[in-house]
Short mmCIF file of C-alpha atoms in Angstrom, two decimals:
data_model
loop_
_atom_site.label_atom_id
_atom_site.label_comp_id
_atom_site.label_asym_id
_atom_site.label_seq_id
_atom_site.Cartn_x
_atom_site.Cartn_y
_atom_site.Cartn_z
CA MET F 25 -21.61 113.07 161.96
CA ASN F 26 -24.67 113.87 159.87
CA THR F 27 -27.15 111.24 159.73
CA LEU F 28 -28.59 111.22 156.14
CA MET F 29 -31.17 108.52 156.53
CA GLN F 30 -32.67 106.71 159.18
CA LEU F 31 -35.08 103.86 159.43
CA LYS F 32 -36.93 103.68 162.73
CA ASN F 33 -39.07 100.67 164.13
CA VAL F 34 -39.65 99.78 160.46
CA GLU F 35 -41.66 96.72 159.60
CA VAL F 36 -42.33 95.26 156.11
CA ALA F 37 -44.72 92.59 155.43
CA LEU F 38 -45.15 90.59 152.12
CA GLU F 39 -48.49 88.69 151.87
CA GLY F 40 -49.13 89.12 155.45
CA LYS F 41 -45.86 87.70 156.52
CA LYS F 42 -43.45 89.90 158.33
CA ILE F 43 -40.32 89.85 156.14
CA LEU F 44 -38.30 92.72 157.80
CA GLU F 45 -38.33 94.27 161.27
CA LEU F 46 -35.76 96.93 161.90
CA GLU F 47 -35.46 98.96 165.52
CA GLU F 48 -33.24 101.44 163.86
CA LEU F 49 -30.73 101.87 161.01
CA ASP F 50 -28.88 105.00 160.34
CA VAL F 51 -26.88 105.89 157.28
CA HIS F 52 -24.16 108.60 158.10
CA SER F 53 -23.37 111.21 155.63
CA ARG F 54 -20.54 110.15 153.24
CA GLU F 55 -20.00 106.68 154.90
CA PHE F 56 -20.00 103.33 153.29
CA LEU F 57 -22.47 101.03 155.17
CA THR F 58 -22.45 97.37 153.91
CA VAL F 59 -25.52 95.16 154.90
CA LEU F 60 -24.06 91.62 155.03
CA GLY F 61 -26.29 88.53 155.39
CA PRO F 62 -27.19 85.34 153.76
CA THR F 63 -29.68 85.14 150.71
CA GLY F 64 -33.18 85.82 151.93
CA ALA F 65 -32.01 87.72 154.84
CA GLY F 66 -34.04 90.83 153.90
CA LYS F 67 -30.90 92.82 152.68
CA SER F 68 -32.57 93.79 149.40
CA THR F 69 -35.75 94.81 151.09
CA ILE F 70 -33.80 97.30 153.30
CA LEU F 71 -32.48 98.74 150.10
CA LYS F 72 -35.82 99.09 148.41
CA LEU F 73 -36.97 100.84 151.61
CA MET F 74 -34.35 103.32 151.38
CA ALA F 75 -35.06 103.93 147.84
CA PHE F 76 -38.69 104.30 148.48
CA LEU F 77 -39.62 101.41 146.18
CA ILE F 78 -41.66 99.86 148.96
CA LYS F 79 -43.78 101.23 151.70
CA PRO F 80 -43.16 100.01 155.18
CA LYS F 81 -46.10 98.65 157.27
CA LEU F 82 -45.14 100.36 160.26
CA GLY F 83 -42.50 102.65 161.28
CA GLU F 84 -40.95 105.71 159.66
CA ILE F 85 -38.07 106.74 157.51
CA LEU F 86 -36.37 110.07 158.09
CA TRP F 87 -34.34 112.00 155.62
CA GLN F 88 -31.99 114.37 157.15
CA GLY F 89 -33.74 114.32 160.31
CA GLU F 90 -37.22 114.79 158.65
CA LYS F 91 -39.93 112.13 158.61
CA VAL F 92 -40.71 111.26 154.87
CA ASN F 93 -44.44 110.64 154.02
CA PHE F 94 -45.95 108.33 151.66
CA PRO F 95 -46.35 109.05 148.62
CA VAL F 96 -42.83 110.26 148.55
CA PRO F 97 -42.11 113.70 146.92
CA LEU F 98 -40.35 113.34 143.73
CA HIS F 99 -37.71 115.61 144.62
CA ILE F 100 -36.69 113.60 147.66
CA ARG F 101 -36.97 110.15 145.79
CA ARG F 102 -34.57 111.89 143.01
CA LEU F 103 -31.89 112.35 145.62
CA ILE F 104 -31.50 108.58 145.81
CA SER F 105 -30.36 106.07 143.22
CA MET F 106 -30.21 102.34 143.25
CA THR F 107 -28.49 99.50 141.09
CA PHE F 108 -29.38 95.90 141.26
CA GLN F 109 -27.60 92.72 140.96
CA GLU F 110 -28.41 92.45 137.26
CA PRO F 111 -27.46 95.57 135.14
CA LEU F 112 -31.06 95.76 133.70
CA PRO F 113 -30.11 97.61 130.60
CA PHE F 114 -32.79 99.66 128.76
CA GLN F 115 -33.35 99.64 125.00
CA GLY F 116 -30.92 101.67 123.14
CA THR F 117 -27.22 102.72 123.37
CA VAL F 118 -25.06 102.86 126.34
CA PHE F 119 -25.09 106.67 126.02
CA GLU F 120 -28.89 106.54 126.00
CA ASN F 121 -28.92 104.35 128.87
CA VAL F 122 -26.80 106.57 131.11
CA ALA F 123 -28.72 109.66 129.76
CA TYR F 124 -32.15 108.65 131.09
CA GLY F 125 -31.77 109.92 134.68
CA LEU F 126 -30.85 113.24 133.19
CA ARG F 127 -33.57 113.48 130.50
CA ILE F 128 -36.27 112.68 133.06
CA ARG F 129 -34.79 115.56 134.99
CA GLY F 130 -35.22 117.68 132.14
CA ILE F 131 -31.53 118.09 131.32
CA ARG F 132 -31.00 118.52 127.65
CA GLY F 133 -28.26 119.60 124.83
CA LYS F 134 -24.80 120.20 125.80
CA GLU F 135 -25.01 119.88 129.60
CA LEU F 136 -26.52 116.48 129.02
CA ARG F 137 -23.77 115.30 126.59
CA MET F 138 -21.24 116.67 128.99
CA LYS F 139 -22.40 114.98 132.06
CA VAL F 140 -22.89 111.57 130.38
CA GLU F 141 -19.55 111.69 128.79
CA GLU F 142 -17.84 112.67 132.06
CA THR F 143 -19.66 109.71 133.78
CA LEU F 144 -18.82 107.28 131.04
CA GLU F 145 -15.19 108.39 131.48
CA LEU F 146 -15.32 107.89 135.25
CA LEU F 147 -16.49 104.36 134.70
CA GLY F 148 -14.02 103.66 132.04
CA ILE F 149 -16.72 102.87 129.34
CA SER F 150 -16.30 105.88 126.88
CA HIS F 151 -15.49 103.71 124.04
CA LEU F 152 -18.99 101.80 124.43
CA LYS F 153 -21.15 104.77 124.28
CA ASN F 154 -22.61 104.14 120.90
CA GLN F 155 -23.12 100.29 121.41
CA SER F 156 -26.36 98.54 122.18
CA ALA F 157 -26.68 98.39 126.16
CA LYS F 158 -28.16 94.85 125.68
CA ARG F 159 -25.03 93.60 123.82
CA ILE F 160 -22.07 94.23 125.99
CA SER F 161 -20.56 92.10 128.24
CA GLY F 162 -21.33 91.44 131.94
CA GLY F 163 -18.73 93.66 133.51
CA GLU F 164 -19.32 96.43 130.96
CA ALA F 165 -22.98 96.23 131.57
CA GLN F 166 -22.51 96.62 135.35
CA ARG F 167 -20.23 99.66 134.59
CA ALA F 168 -23.00 101.16 132.35
CA ALA F 169 -25.59 100.42 135.26
CA LEU F 170 -23.38 102.12 137.77
CA ALA F 171 -23.01 105.09 135.23
CA ARG F 172 -26.64 105.43 134.81
CA ALA F 173 -27.16 105.52 138.56
CA LEU F 174 -24.29 108.06 139.09
CA VAL F 175 -24.71 110.51 136.41
CA PHE F 176 -27.36 112.70 138.20
CA HIS F 177 -25.11 113.01 141.22
CA PRO F 178 -27.54 111.31 143.82
CA SER F 179 -26.92 112.06 147.56
CA LEU F 180 -27.42 108.34 148.50
CA LEU F 181 -26.25 105.42 146.25
CA LEU F 182 -27.81 102.01 146.94
CA LEU F 183 -25.97 99.19 145.56
CA ASP F 184 -27.65 95.72 145.60
CA GLU F 185 -24.85 92.98 144.96
CA PRO F 186 -23.34 94.76 142.20
CA LEU F 187 -20.57 92.31 141.80
CA ALA F 188 -22.35 89.15 142.55
CA SER F 189 -23.21 88.34 139.01
CA LEU F 190 -19.77 88.87 137.55
CA ASP F 191 -17.02 86.23 136.83
CA PRO F 192 -14.16 86.16 139.51
CA LEU F 193 -11.55 88.04 137.09
CA THR F 194 -14.01 90.98 136.21
CA LYS F 195 -15.03 91.30 139.75
CA GLU F 196 -11.50 91.21 141.07
CA LYS F 197 -10.82 94.16 138.55
CA LEU F 198 -14.16 96.06 139.27
CA GLU F 199 -14.08 95.83 143.06
CA PRO F 200 -11.27 98.15 143.86
CA GLU F 201 -12.11 100.37 140.86
CA LEU F 202 -15.52 100.80 142.11
CA TYR F 203 -14.23 101.55 145.62
CA ARG F 204 -11.87 104.27 144.29
CA ILE F 205 -14.54 105.85 142.05
CA LEU F 206 -16.94 105.90 144.87
CA LYS F 207 -14.52 107.46 147.38
CA GLN F 208 -13.47 109.92 144.79
CA ILE F 209 -16.87 111.36 144.31
CA GLY F 210 -17.40 111.47 148.00
CA ILE F 211 -20.81 109.70 147.83
CA THR F 212 -22.88 108.17 150.63
CA CYS F 213 -23.29 104.44 149.91
CA VAL F 214 -25.39 101.45 151.09
CA TYR F 215 -23.82 98.35 149.59
CA VAL F 216 -25.54 94.98 149.99
CA THR F 217 -23.55 91.73 149.80
CA HIS F 218 -23.61 88.14 151.14
CA ASP F 219 -19.84 88.03 150.67
CA GLN F 220 -18.10 88.82 153.88
CA GLU F 221 -14.71 89.65 152.15
CA GLU F 222 -16.60 92.21 149.77
CA ALA F 223 -18.54 93.67 152.99
CA TYR F 224 -15.23 94.13 154.72
CA PHE F 225 -13.44 95.72 151.89
CA PHE F 226 -16.11 98.15 151.04
CA ALA F 227 -17.37 99.02 154.60
CA ASP F 228 -16.81 101.83 156.90
CA ARG F 229 -19.48 100.40 158.84
CA ILE F 230 -21.14 96.89 158.54
CA ALA F 231 -24.83 95.82 159.38
CA VAL F 232 -25.26 92.04 159.66
CA VAL F 233 -28.78 91.02 158.82
CA ASP F 234 -30.38 87.75 159.09
CA HIS F 235 -34.03 86.59 159.02
CA GLY F 236 -35.11 90.15 158.66
CA LYS F 237 -33.53 91.59 161.62
CA ILE F 238 -30.34 93.55 162.35
CA LEU F 239 -28.07 91.21 164.44
CA GLN F 240 -25.23 93.85 164.86
CA VAL F 241 -24.12 97.21 163.50
CA GLY F 242 -20.87 98.63 163.98
CA THR F 243 -17.46 99.53 162.38
CA LYS F 244 -16.20 96.71 160.33
CA GLU F 245 -13.44 96.01 162.90
CA GLU F 246 -16.19 95.90 165.65
CA VAL F 247 -18.10 93.26 163.56
CA PHE F 248 -15.34 91.21 162.31
CA TYR F 249 -13.45 91.25 165.58
CA ARG F 250 -15.99 91.43 168.15
CA PRO F 251 -19.11 89.95 166.94
CA ILE F 252 -21.92 89.78 169.54
CA ASN F 253 -22.76 86.35 168.99
CA ALA F 254 -22.13 83.02 167.23
CA LYS F 255 -24.20 83.77 164.29
CA VAL F 256 -22.46 87.02 163.55
CA ALA F 257 -19.03 85.39 164.23
CA ARG F 258 -19.94 82.75 161.56
CA PHE F 259 -21.20 85.36 159.04
CA VAL F 260 -17.97 87.16 159.20
CA GLY F 261 -15.62 84.08 158.94
CA THR F 262 -14.82 83.34 162.42
CA GLU F 263 -14.53 79.62 162.26
CA ASN F 264 -13.43 79.08 165.79
CA LEU F 265 -16.18 79.05 168.31
CA ILE F 266 -15.15 77.45 171.28
CA PRO F 267 -17.28 76.67 174.30
CA ALA F 268 -15.45 77.48 177.47
CA ILE F 269 -16.04 78.47 181.16
CA VAL F 270 -14.40 81.57 183.01
CA CYS F 271 -12.12 80.16 185.62
CA SER F 272 -10.60 83.47 186.88
CA GLN F 273 -10.49 87.20 186.12
CA GLU F 274 -7.87 89.55 187.04
CA ASN F 275 -7.84 93.11 185.62
CA ASN F 276 -9.96 91.95 182.85
CA LEU F 277 -7.40 89.15 182.09
CA VAL F 278 -9.69 85.88 182.17
CA SER F 279 -8.64 82.37 182.08
CA LEU F 280 -10.91 79.96 180.47
CA LYS F 281 -11.26 76.44 180.60
CA ALA F 282 -11.98 74.80 177.35
CA MET F 283 -12.07 70.78 177.52
CA ASP F 284 -8.84 70.32 179.15
CA LYS F 285 -7.18 73.34 177.86
CA THR F 286 -6.84 76.87 179.30
CA LEU F 287 -7.11 79.85 177.33
CA GLU F 288 -6.42 83.38 178.16
CA ALA F 289 -8.29 86.51 177.03
CA ILE F 290 -9.09 90.07 177.66
CA ALA F 291 -12.64 90.47 178.72
CA PRO F 292 -14.93 91.62 181.68
CA PHE F 293 -16.35 88.18 182.56
CA SER F 294 -16.73 86.69 186.00
CA PRO F 295 -15.57 83.15 187.12
CA GLY F 296 -18.17 80.51 186.57
CA GLU F 297 -19.80 82.16 183.46
CA LYS F 298 -20.33 80.04 180.36
CA VAL F 299 -18.90 81.76 177.08
CA ILE F 300 -17.90 81.23 173.80
CA ALA F 301 -14.54 82.11 172.76
CA CYS F 302 -13.88 83.01 169.26
CA ILE F 303 -10.55 83.04 167.44
CA ARG F 304 -10.36 84.08 163.83
CA PRO F 305 -8.13 81.36 161.96
CA GLU F 306 -5.72 83.98 160.56
CA GLU F 307 -4.89 85.13 164.09
CA ILE F 308 -3.30 81.87 164.97
CA THR F 309 0.26 80.60 164.23
CA LEU F 310 1.56 77.13 164.29
CA LYS F 311 4.95 75.81 165.51
CA LYS F 312 6.26 72.26 165.32
CA ASP F 313 6.10 70.57 168.64
CA GLY F 314 9.52 70.19 170.13
CA ALA F 315 10.90 72.86 168.14
CA ALA F 316 12.95 75.26 170.52
CA LEU F 317 10.34 77.19 172.10
CA GLU F 318 11.34 80.93 171.86
CA LYS F 319 9.95 83.32 174.14
CA VAL F 320 6.85 84.64 172.75
CA SER F 321 4.44 87.47 173.78
CA ALA F 322 1.65 85.35 172.81
CA ARG F 323 -0.17 84.00 176.09
CA ASN F 324 -1.90 81.26 174.46
CA GLN F 325 0.04 78.02 173.42
CA LEU F 326 -2.06 75.08 172.60
CA PRO F 327 -0.71 71.74 171.72
CA GLY F 328 -2.70 69.92 169.16
CA THR F 329 -2.53 67.06 166.36
CA ILE F 330 -3.17 67.99 162.76
CA VAL F 331 -6.23 66.55 161.40
CA SER F 332 -6.29 67.90 157.78
CA ILE F 333 -4.47 70.20 155.50
CA ASP F 334 -6.51 71.88 152.75
CA SER F 335 -4.78 74.22 150.31
CA LEU F 336 -6.76 77.19 149.36
CA GLY F 337 -4.13 78.56 146.84
CA PRO F 338 -2.11 81.03 148.67
CA VAL F 339 -3.05 80.10 152.01
CA VAL F 340 -3.48 76.81 153.80
CA LYS F 341 -6.28 75.80 156.02
CA ALA F 342 -4.95 73.44 158.63
CA THR F 343 -7.61 71.69 161.15
CA LEU F 344 -6.36 70.88 164.48
CA ASN F 345 -7.33 68.67 167.32
CA CYS F 346 -6.63 70.42 170.49
CA GLY F 347 -9.40 68.54 172.41
CA PHE F 348 -11.78 70.71 170.37
CA PRO F 349 -11.27 71.46 166.65
CA LEU F 350 -9.22 74.54 165.75
CA LYS F 351 -9.03 75.86 162.35
CA VAL F 352 -5.83 77.69 161.45
CA LEU F 353 -4.87 79.75 158.22
CA ILE F 354 -1.16 80.01 157.48
CA THR F 355 0.62 80.92 154.23
CA ARG F 356 1.43 78.41 151.85
CA ARG F 357 5.12 79.08 152.36
CA SER F 358 5.19 78.54 156.15
CA ALA F 359 3.14 75.31 155.73
CA LEU F 360 5.96 74.14 153.28
CA ASP F 361 8.65 75.19 155.77
CA LEU F 362 6.99 73.43 158.59
CA ASN F 363 6.40 70.39 156.40
CA LEU F 364 2.84 69.76 157.93
CA LYS F 365 1.02 66.61 157.40
CA PRO F 366 -1.99 65.11 159.22
CA GLY F 367 -0.90 63.27 162.48
CA ASP F 368 1.87 65.79 163.03
CA LEU F 369 2.03 67.25 166.77
CA VAL F 370 2.11 71.14 166.68
CA VAL F 371 1.51 74.11 168.91
CA ALA F 372 -1.11 76.67 168.14
CA THR F 373 -0.03 80.32 169.32
CA PHE F 374 -2.22 83.23 169.54
CA LYS F 375 -2.40 86.26 171.72
CA ALA F 376 -4.84 87.00 174.29
CA THR F 377 -6.24 89.79 172.58
CA ALA F 378 -6.94 87.48 169.48
CA VAL F 379 -9.56 85.83 171.79
CA HIS F 380 -12.86 87.43 171.65
CA ILE F 381 -15.48 86.27 174.10
CA PHE F 382 -19.32 86.44 174.30
CA SER F 383 -21.69 84.94 176.67
CA GLU F 384 -23.02 81.78 175.61
CA ASP F 385 -26.77 82.24 175.91
CA THR F 386 -27.63 85.84 175.16
CA GLY F 387 -24.94 86.76 172.83
CA GLY F 388 -25.67 90.27 174.04
CA LYS F 389 -23.00 90.85 176.48
CA ASN F 390 -19.81 91.81 174.74
CA GLY F 391 -16.21 91.56 175.85
CA MET M 13 -51.01 99.04 131.53
CA PHE M 14 -53.01 99.42 134.80
CA LEU M 15 -54.06 95.91 134.64
CA GLY M 16 -50.67 94.66 134.25
CA LEU M 17 -49.01 96.79 137.09
CA ARG M 18 -51.62 97.21 139.87
CA ARG M 19 -53.13 94.58 142.31
CA PHE M 20 -56.71 95.47 143.23
CA PRO M 21 -59.87 93.90 144.15
CA GLY M 22 -61.81 92.66 140.89
CA ARG M 23 -58.60 92.64 138.90
CA ASN M 24 -59.09 88.98 137.94
CA LEU M 25 -62.49 89.86 137.07
CA LEU M 26 -61.56 92.48 134.70
CA ILE M 27 -58.87 90.50 133.18
CA THR M 28 -61.42 87.84 132.42
CA LEU M 29 -63.74 90.26 130.83
CA VAL M 30 -60.69 91.60 128.70
CA ASN M 31 -59.84 88.04 127.84
CA THR M 32 -63.39 87.45 126.72
CA GLY M 33 -63.42 90.77 124.82
CA MET M 34 -60.57 89.51 122.88
CA GLY M 35 -62.63 86.80 121.35
CA LEU M 36 -65.77 88.95 121.17
CA PRO M 37 -67.73 88.42 117.77
CA PRO M 38 -68.01 91.68 115.96
CA VAL M 39 -71.55 91.10 114.85
CA VAL M 40 -72.45 90.95 118.52
CA VAL M 41 -70.82 94.14 119.15
CA GLY M 42 -72.42 95.52 116.20
CA LEU M 43 -75.77 94.38 117.38
CA PHE M 44 -75.07 95.76 121.08
CA VAL M 45 -74.14 99.33 119.64
CA PHE M 46 -77.07 99.20 117.01
CA LEU M 47 -79.35 98.46 119.92
CA LEU M 48 -77.65 101.13 122.17
CA LEU M 49 -78.03 103.80 119.23
CA ALA M 50 -81.16 102.88 117.71
CA ARG M 51 -83.82 105.47 117.85
CA SER M 52 -85.75 103.88 120.70
CA GLY M 53 -82.45 102.72 122.39
CA PRO M 54 -80.91 104.49 125.43
CA LEU M 55 -78.67 106.69 123.34
CA GLY M 56 -81.19 107.22 120.34
CA ASN M 57 -81.42 110.82 121.08
CA LEU M 58 -77.86 111.40 120.01
CA ASN M 59 -78.76 110.49 116.53
CA LEU M 60 -75.47 108.64 116.08
CA LEU M 61 -76.91 105.48 114.11
CA TYR M 62 -75.67 105.12 110.59
CA THR M 63 -72.89 107.49 111.14
CA PRO M 64 -69.09 107.17 111.03
CA SER M 65 -69.27 107.88 114.82
CA ALA M 66 -71.33 104.85 115.34
CA MET M 67 -68.71 102.85 113.38
CA VAL M 68 -65.81 104.14 115.34
CA ILE M 69 -67.51 103.29 118.68
CA ALA M 70 -68.17 99.59 117.40
CA GLN M 71 -64.68 99.49 116.27
CA VAL M 72 -63.20 100.83 119.39
CA ILE M 73 -65.18 98.26 121.28
CA ILE M 74 -63.96 95.39 119.16
CA ALA M 75 -60.24 96.63 119.48
CA LEU M 76 -59.83 97.90 122.92
CA PRO M 77 -59.85 94.47 124.65
CA ILE M 78 -57.19 93.09 122.15
CA VAL M 79 -54.97 95.96 122.54
CA ALA M 80 -55.65 96.00 126.32
CA GLY M 81 -55.12 92.34 126.71
CA VAL M 82 -51.96 91.96 124.87
CA THR M 83 -50.30 95.12 126.35
CA MET M 84 -51.18 93.88 129.73
CA ALA M 85 -49.45 90.62 129.31
CA GLY M 86 -46.40 92.37 127.80
CA ILE M 87 -46.07 94.80 130.45
CA GLN M 88 -46.48 92.24 133.17
CA ASN M 89 -43.64 90.00 131.29
CA LEU M 90 -41.23 92.76 131.81
CA GLU M 91 -38.90 92.00 134.71
CA GLU M 92 -39.99 93.14 137.93
CA LYS M 93 -36.47 94.78 138.80
CA LEU M 94 -36.75 96.60 135.65
CA LYS M 95 -39.78 98.36 136.83
CA TYR M 96 -38.14 99.12 140.18
CA GLN M 97 -34.95 100.31 138.13
CA ILE M 98 -36.80 102.89 136.40
CA LEU M 99 -38.40 104.24 139.62
CA ALA M 100 -35.06 104.01 141.26
CA LEU M 101 -33.44 106.39 138.77
CA GLY M 102 -36.07 108.99 139.81
CA ALA M 103 -38.85 108.69 137.24
CA SER M 104 -42.11 110.25 137.88
CA ARG M 105 -45.22 108.42 137.80
CA PHE M 106 -45.89 109.40 133.95
CA GLN M 107 -42.15 108.97 133.11
CA TYR M 108 -42.31 105.46 134.48
CA LEU M 109 -45.37 104.37 132.30
CA PHE M 110 -44.01 105.93 129.40
CA LYS M 111 -40.55 104.16 129.90
CA LEU M 112 -42.48 100.89 130.48
CA LEU M 113 -44.19 101.21 126.96
CA GLN M 114 -40.81 101.95 125.49
CA GLU M 115 -39.15 98.92 126.99
CA GLY M 116 -42.22 96.86 126.10
CA ARG M 117 -42.29 98.36 122.58
CA LEU M 118 -42.16 95.04 120.97
CA ILE M 119 -45.34 93.85 122.57
CA VAL M 120 -47.03 97.28 122.55
CA LEU M 121 -46.74 97.35 118.82
CA SER M 122 -47.79 93.91 118.35
CA ALA M 123 -50.98 94.90 120.22
CA LEU M 124 -51.62 97.71 118.10
CA ALA M 125 -50.90 95.77 114.91
CA ALA M 126 -53.52 92.90 116.31
CA GLY M 127 -56.04 95.56 117.19
CA PHE M 128 -55.61 97.17 113.74
CA GLY M 129 -55.87 93.88 112.00
CA SER M 130 -59.08 93.02 113.87
CA ILE M 131 -60.99 96.24 112.67
CA ILE M 132 -59.49 96.74 109.27
CA SER M 133 -61.04 93.56 108.35
CA GLU M 134 -64.19 93.91 110.17
CA VAL M 135 -67.54 93.71 108.01
CA GLY M 136 -70.41 92.80 110.19
CA ALA M 137 -70.58 95.50 112.87
CA VAL M 138 -69.73 98.24 110.73
CA MET M 139 -72.31 97.19 108.33
CA MET M 140 -74.87 96.98 111.10
CA VAL M 141 -74.26 100.35 112.79
CA GLY M 142 -72.89 102.33 109.66
CA GLY M 143 -75.57 101.27 107.31
CA ASN M 144 -73.12 100.95 104.25
CA ILE M 145 -74.28 104.37 103.05
CA LYS M 146 -72.40 105.47 99.90
CA GLY M 147 -70.12 108.35 100.49
CA GLN M 148 -70.90 108.48 104.09
CA THR M 149 -70.46 105.02 105.89
CA ARG M 150 -69.21 102.78 103.14
CA VAL M 151 -65.84 101.43 103.73
CA LEU M 152 -63.45 98.91 101.83
CA THR M 153 -65.06 95.72 103.47
CA THR M 154 -68.45 96.67 103.23
CA ALA M 155 -67.97 97.96 99.63
CA ILE M 156 -66.42 94.39 98.75
CA VAL M 157 -69.56 92.74 100.14
CA LEU M 158 -71.84 94.97 98.17
CA GLU M 159 -70.06 94.58 94.83
CA THR M 160 -69.79 90.97 95.27
CA ARG M 161 -73.57 90.33 95.92
CA GLN M 162 -74.17 92.76 92.84
CA GLY M 163 -72.00 90.58 90.68
CA ASP M 164 -69.16 93.17 89.96
CA TYR M 165 -66.47 90.77 90.83
CA SER M 166 -63.77 92.58 89.18
CA LEU M 167 -64.31 95.79 91.13
CA ALA M 168 -64.62 93.57 94.38
CA ILE M 169 -61.25 92.00 93.75
CA ALA M 170 -59.63 95.57 93.04
CA LEU M 171 -61.13 96.70 96.24
CA GLY M 172 -59.73 93.59 98.02
CA ILE M 173 -56.36 94.27 96.50
CA ILE M 174 -56.32 97.84 97.77
CA LEU M 175 -57.57 96.71 101.15
CA LEU M 176 -54.55 94.20 101.44
CA LEU M 177 -51.98 96.70 100.20
CA ILE M 178 -53.17 99.03 103.05
CA ALA M 179 -52.96 96.44 105.61
CA LEU M 180 -49.44 95.18 104.14
CA PHE M 181 -48.21 99.00 104.31
CA LEU M 182 -49.24 99.69 107.73
CA ASN M 183 -47.92 96.47 108.90
CA ILE M 184 -44.71 97.01 107.26
CA LEU M 185 -44.64 100.32 109.17
CA PHE M 186 -45.38 98.50 112.59
CA THR M 187 -42.73 95.89 112.06
CA TYR M 188 -40.26 98.74 111.29
CA LEU M 189 -41.13 100.53 114.49
CA GLN M 190 -41.07 97.38 116.38
CA GLN M 191 -37.82 95.93 115.26
CA ARG M 192 -35.99 99.15 114.95
CA ARG M 193 -32.62 99.13 117.05
CA LEU M 194 -33.68 95.85 118.62
CA SER M 195 -31.05 92.99 118.79
#
């Protein structure tokens, strides 16, 4: 795998205060890397670094293995393109907006017109080309901004929360379309978002960032299903973080004691270790207590009482008390079939492989 | 533009000077340029006093702070992210500055109109450094002063109307450029 860009031991300070500190972050050629983290975590700063819009106080940035010196040569800056959360339209028509990147690169006439029209077509906004870019809707303006960033075929596209300022319907429509377009042109993309679903949807790999530091980088499966600590687990939507103690271990199958319950998981931990077990709420199924217990392959069967049922539309979130709180996501249909209500006794069932464990104190040891 | 974009030591001092300059009494500028260019002044050997060049120097000193001050405010007022966006699309330093002027066209043209307004109506400084010499350094404003003093009111009024028409015409042009293709 080719590494397109590499940030090494980079530090950024703003008014004397350190706002970003990265040991290493690589962008591989043709991958989609999403940077996920809460507001103010330093996500946008990472993008600005990658676009060479700001200069790091320390550390170096490598482009295709070569160190980039400041001031960054124009021909390198021109391989990179970036959009922001707001579409930031320029004065003039949509056509002129999209043409800007080509004009400053000295492209004129027929070639310019062809490239702009091709890109407008790609983004589905050909019909807007003669309209003022400041007078189109939010979704259209975001498409125009993307067209403006893509028209000169950059090697690296940086997207800073491109869907965050859109209404849910527009977002729902643009999200898969944007993904399809970007995959179609085979561009390398770094995508910043605070939305875990969006991050998962767009990513090949995810970097989780908080307080100016990278907490974890990995494939989206790794980050979502094997978070290295409680913070990452929470960012990626793992709502069940259960403190437990390892009782026994045999062939990587560990048994854990959590309050008065026993959990089984696959992890290389030794007896006596204090750990956190995390279980994603959608990995758990519910059965009514007393219903005929069929043979199930799931090793974990925890009895509990339903504390609350919250409908989230197509899915229902049930909160159980199993000695510790346990959140479960089930479909609306199965919630109706089971006729669940607060106070009911149920059994929560999940596989040993659905339980991910990390050490309580460090968060570094990974199972 | 430099003032609006960069942070550097002494920036605030410079901005204060520019802002003071915006309210600079033209007569004082005239006096200053007069002393500078007078035969015994530091630039006296250039023999510029009572020439159109002297008038241009005085007018530039009067207009510059106004144009600079208003442009600075306008460029500063553009969204920070817009500036990043221009650079992130691959603009060179020069292309970037040019695009900023384009995006801030409204305010840049206002600055020019204000600067223009301040000098076309100016009498004191041009009179002092130009000398109001017929056929050489006499301009509309100084001519109006002269004709009024000589009691030729009708000529003064006629010249006044011409001055107003020129100002009106140029401001129509500015307004057109400014409002063109804007919302």
